[in-house]
PDB file of C-alpha atoms in Angstrom:
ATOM      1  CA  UNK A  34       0.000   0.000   0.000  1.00 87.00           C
ATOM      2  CA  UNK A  35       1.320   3.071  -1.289  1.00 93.00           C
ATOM      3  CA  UNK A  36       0.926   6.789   0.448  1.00 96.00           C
ATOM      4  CA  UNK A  37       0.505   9.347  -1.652  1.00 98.00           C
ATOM      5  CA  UNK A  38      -0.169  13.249  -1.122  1.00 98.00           C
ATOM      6  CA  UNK A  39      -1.871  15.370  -3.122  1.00 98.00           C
ATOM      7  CA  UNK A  40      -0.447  19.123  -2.618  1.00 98.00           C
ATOM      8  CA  UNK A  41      -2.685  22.397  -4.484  1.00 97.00           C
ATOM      9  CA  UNK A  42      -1.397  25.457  -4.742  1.00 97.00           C
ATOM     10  CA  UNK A  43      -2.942  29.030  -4.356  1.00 97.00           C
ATOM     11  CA  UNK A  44      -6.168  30.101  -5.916  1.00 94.00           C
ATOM     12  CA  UNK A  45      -7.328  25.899  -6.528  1.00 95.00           C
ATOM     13  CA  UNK A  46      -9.666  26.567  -3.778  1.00 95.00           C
ATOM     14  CA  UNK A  47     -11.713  28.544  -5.948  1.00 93.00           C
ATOM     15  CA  UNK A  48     -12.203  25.577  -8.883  1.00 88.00           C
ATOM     16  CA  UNK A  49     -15.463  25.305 -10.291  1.00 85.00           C
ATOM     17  CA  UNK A  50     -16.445  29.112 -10.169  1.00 84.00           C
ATOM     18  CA  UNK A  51     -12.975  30.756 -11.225  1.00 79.00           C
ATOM     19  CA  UNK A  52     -12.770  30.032 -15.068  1.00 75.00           C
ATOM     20  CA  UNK A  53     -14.650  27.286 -15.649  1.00 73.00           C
ATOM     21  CA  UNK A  54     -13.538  27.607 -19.647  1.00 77.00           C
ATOM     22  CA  UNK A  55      -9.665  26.770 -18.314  1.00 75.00           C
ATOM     23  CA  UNK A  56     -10.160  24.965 -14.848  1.00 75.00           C
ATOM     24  CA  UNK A  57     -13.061  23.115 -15.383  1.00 76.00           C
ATOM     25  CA  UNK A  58     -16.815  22.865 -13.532  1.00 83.00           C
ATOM     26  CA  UNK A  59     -16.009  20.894 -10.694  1.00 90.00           C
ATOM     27  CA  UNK A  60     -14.474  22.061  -7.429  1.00 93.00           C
ATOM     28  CA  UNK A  61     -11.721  21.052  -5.805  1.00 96.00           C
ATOM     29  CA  UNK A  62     -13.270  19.017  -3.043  1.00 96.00           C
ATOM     30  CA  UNK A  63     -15.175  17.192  -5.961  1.00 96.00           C
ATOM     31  CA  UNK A  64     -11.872  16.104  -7.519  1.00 96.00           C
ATOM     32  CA  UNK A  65     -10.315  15.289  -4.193  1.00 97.00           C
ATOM     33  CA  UNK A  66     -12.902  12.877  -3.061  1.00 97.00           C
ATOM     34  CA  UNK A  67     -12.992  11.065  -6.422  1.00 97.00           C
ATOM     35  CA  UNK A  68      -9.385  10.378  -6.204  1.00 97.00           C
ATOM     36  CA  UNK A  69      -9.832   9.519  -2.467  1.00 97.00           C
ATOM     37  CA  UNK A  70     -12.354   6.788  -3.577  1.00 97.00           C
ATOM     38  CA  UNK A  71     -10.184   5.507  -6.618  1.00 97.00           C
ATOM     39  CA  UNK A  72      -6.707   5.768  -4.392  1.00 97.00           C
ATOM     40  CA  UNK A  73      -8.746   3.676  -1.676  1.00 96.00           C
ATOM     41  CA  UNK A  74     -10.058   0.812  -4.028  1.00 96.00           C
ATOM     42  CA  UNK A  75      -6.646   0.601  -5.381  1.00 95.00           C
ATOM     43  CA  UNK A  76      -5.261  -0.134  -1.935  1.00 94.00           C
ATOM     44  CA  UNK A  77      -3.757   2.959  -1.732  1.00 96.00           C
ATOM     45  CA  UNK A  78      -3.806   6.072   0.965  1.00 96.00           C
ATOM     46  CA  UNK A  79      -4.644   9.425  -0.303  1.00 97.00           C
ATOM     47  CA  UNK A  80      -4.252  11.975   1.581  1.00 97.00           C
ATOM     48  CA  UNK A  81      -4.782  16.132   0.861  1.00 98.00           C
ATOM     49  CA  UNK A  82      -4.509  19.346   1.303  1.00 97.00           C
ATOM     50  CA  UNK A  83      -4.903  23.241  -0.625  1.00 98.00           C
ATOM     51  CA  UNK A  84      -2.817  26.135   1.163  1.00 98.00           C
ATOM     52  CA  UNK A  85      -2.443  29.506  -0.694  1.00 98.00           C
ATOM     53  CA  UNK A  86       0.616  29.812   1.256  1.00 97.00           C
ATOM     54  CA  UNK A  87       4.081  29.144  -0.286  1.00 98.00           C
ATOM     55  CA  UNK A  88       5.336  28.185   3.355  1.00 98.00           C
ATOM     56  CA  UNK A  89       2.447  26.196   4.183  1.00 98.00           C
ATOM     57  CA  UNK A  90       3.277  24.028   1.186  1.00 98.00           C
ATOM     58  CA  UNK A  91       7.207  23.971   2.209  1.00 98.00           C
ATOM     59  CA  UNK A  92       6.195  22.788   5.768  1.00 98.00           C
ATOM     60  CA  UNK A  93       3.681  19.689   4.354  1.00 98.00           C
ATOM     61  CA  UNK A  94       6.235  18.944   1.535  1.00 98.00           C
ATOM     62  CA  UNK A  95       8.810  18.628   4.900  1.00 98.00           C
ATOM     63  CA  UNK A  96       6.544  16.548   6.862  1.00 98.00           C
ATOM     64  CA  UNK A  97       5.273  14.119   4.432  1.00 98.00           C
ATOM     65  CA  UNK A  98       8.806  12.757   4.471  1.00 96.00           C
ATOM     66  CA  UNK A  99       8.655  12.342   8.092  1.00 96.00           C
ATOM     67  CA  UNK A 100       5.096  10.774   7.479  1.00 97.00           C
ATOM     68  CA  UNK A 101       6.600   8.059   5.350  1.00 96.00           C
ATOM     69  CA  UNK A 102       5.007   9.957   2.120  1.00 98.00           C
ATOM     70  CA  UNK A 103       5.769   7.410  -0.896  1.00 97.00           C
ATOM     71  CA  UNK A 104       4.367   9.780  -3.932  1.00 98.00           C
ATOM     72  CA  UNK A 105       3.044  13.441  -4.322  1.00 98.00           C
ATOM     73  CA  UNK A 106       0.951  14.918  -6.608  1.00 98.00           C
ATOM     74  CA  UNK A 107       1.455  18.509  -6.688  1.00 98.00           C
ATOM     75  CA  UNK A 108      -0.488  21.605  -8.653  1.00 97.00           C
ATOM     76  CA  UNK A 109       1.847  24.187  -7.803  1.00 97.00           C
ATOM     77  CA  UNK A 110      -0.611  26.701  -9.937  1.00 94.00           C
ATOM     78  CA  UNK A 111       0.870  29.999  -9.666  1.00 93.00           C
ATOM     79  CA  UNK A 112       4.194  29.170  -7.605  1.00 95.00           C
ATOM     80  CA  UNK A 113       4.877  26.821 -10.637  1.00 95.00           C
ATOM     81  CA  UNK A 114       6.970  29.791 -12.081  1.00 91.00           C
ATOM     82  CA  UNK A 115       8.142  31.474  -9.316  1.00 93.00           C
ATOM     83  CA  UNK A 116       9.171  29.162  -6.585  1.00 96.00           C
ATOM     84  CA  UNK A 117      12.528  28.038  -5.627  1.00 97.00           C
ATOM     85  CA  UNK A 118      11.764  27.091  -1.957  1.00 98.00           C
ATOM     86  CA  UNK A 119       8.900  24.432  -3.564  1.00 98.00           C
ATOM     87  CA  UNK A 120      11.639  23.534  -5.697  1.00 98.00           C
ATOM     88  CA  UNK A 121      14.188  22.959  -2.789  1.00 98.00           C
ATOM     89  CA  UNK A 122      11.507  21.212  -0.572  1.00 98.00           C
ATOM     90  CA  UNK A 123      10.831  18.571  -2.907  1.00 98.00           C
ATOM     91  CA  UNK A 124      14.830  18.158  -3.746  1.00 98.00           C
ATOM     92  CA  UNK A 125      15.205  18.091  -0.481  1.00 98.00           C
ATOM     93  CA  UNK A 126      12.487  15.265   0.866  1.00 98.00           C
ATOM     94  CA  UNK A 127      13.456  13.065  -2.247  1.00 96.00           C
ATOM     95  CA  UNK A 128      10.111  12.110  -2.700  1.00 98.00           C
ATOM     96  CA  UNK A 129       8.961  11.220  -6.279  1.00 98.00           C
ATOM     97  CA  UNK A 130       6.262  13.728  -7.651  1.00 98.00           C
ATOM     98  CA  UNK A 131       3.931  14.113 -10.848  1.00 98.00           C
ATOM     99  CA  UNK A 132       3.006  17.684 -11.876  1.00 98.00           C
ATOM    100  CA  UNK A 133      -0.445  18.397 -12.450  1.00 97.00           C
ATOM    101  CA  UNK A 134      -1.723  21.812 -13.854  1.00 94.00           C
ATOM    102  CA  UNK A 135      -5.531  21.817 -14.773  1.00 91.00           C
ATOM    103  CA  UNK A 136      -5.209  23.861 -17.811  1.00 83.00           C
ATOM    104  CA  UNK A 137      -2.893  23.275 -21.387  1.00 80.00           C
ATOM    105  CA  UNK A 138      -0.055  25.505 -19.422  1.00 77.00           C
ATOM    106  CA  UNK A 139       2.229  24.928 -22.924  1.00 77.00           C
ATOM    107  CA  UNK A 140      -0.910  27.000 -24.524  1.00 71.00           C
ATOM    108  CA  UNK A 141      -0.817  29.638 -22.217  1.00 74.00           C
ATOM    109  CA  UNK A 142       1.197  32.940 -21.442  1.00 72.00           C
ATOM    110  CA  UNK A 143       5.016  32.226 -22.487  1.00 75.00           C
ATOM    111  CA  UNK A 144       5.518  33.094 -18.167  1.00 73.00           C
ATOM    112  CA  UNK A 145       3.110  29.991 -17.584  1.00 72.00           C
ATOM    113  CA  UNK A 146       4.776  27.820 -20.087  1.00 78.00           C
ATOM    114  CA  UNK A 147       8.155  28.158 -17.574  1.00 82.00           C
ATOM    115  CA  UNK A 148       8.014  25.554 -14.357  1.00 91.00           C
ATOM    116  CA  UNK A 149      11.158  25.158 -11.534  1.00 93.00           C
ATOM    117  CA  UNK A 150       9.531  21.701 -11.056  1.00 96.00           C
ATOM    118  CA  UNK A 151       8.919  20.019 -14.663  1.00 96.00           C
ATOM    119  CA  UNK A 152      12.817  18.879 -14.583  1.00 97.00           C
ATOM    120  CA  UNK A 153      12.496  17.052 -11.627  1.00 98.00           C
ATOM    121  CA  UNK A 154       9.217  15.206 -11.689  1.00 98.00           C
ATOM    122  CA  UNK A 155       8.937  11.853 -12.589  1.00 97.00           C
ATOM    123  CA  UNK A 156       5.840  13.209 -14.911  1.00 97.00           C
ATOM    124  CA  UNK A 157       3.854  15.993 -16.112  1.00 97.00           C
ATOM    125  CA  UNK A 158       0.276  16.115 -16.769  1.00 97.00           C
ATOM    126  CA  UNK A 159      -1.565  19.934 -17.892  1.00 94.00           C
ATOM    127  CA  UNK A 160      -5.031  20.276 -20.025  1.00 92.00           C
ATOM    128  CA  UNK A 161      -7.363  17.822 -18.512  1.00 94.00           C
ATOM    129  CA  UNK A 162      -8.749  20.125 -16.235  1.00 90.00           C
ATOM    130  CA  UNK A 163      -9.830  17.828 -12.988  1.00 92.00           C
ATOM    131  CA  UNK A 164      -9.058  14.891 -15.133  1.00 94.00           C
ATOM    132  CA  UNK A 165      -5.393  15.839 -15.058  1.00 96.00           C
ATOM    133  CA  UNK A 166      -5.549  14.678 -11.108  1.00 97.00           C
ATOM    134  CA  UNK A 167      -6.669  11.396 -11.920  1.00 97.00           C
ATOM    135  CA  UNK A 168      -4.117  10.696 -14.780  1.00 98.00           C
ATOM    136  CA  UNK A 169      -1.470  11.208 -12.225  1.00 98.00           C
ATOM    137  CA  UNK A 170      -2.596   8.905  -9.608  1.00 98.00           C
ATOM    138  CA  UNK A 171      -3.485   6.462 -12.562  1.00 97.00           C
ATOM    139  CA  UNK A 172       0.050   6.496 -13.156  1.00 96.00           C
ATOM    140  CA  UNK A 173       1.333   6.185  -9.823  1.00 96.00           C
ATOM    141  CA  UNK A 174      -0.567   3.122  -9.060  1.00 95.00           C
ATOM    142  CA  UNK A 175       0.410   1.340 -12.153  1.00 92.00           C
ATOM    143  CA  UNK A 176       3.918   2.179 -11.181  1.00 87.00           C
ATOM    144  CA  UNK A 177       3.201   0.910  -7.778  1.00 76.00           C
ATOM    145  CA  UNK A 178       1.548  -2.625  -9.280  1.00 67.00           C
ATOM    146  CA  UNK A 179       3.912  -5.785  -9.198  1.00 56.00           C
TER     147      UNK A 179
END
């Protein structure tokens, strides 16, 4: 049985009303307890969180090492181009990550199309809104499968 962590970054709170066109119609919570369910009947923990705080996202990053955290999957949304002490945490704990972004981020603003994290994921997965969340765990668990 696999642990996994699912980190979201500022402003994913607001899925389902905050540009439904990019992000999708479903909220957060929504996505969270489907992959919950699906992480679950794969024999598999799940746990969560959403923290508009860069630190607040260094400190879980920090513990789920000490928590015996075997995978993350992490929306960085906005800190995705700007932050080097996400970047360090993750270097730092050692524990394999997928990078999820909601929206086609390679279709975007050239200052979205630039991550600090796509070099050292084990994956990347942008422009299936919610469905982007499952992909990743999909993966994981197949990785995770004898």
């Amino acid at each position: 049985m696999a642990s996994i962590l699912v980190l979201n970054g500022p402003n994913l709170n607001l899925l389902g009303s905050r540009e439904p066109d990019k992000y999708g119609h479903r909220s957060l919570n929504e996505i969270m307890e489907e992959l919950e369910r699906f992480a679950g009947a794969c024999g598999h923990e799940l746990h969560y969180m959403q923290n508009n705080s860069e630190g607040a996202l260094v400190d879980a990053i920090q513990k789920a090492a000490n928590d015996g955290v075997d995978h993350i999957i992490f929306n960085p949304a906005a800190y995705t181009h700007t932050s080097i002490a996400l970047r360090d945490a993750l270097l730092a704990v050692d524990i394999p990550f997928v990078e999820v972004h909601l929206s086609a981020v390679a279709a975007r603003e050239p200052f979205r199309q630039i991550s600090y994290f796509s070099d050292i994921a084990v994956g990347v997965i942008s422009g299936f809104q919610g469905e982007s969340y499952m992909l990743a765990l999909q993966a994981i668990v197949n990785q995770a499968e004898p």
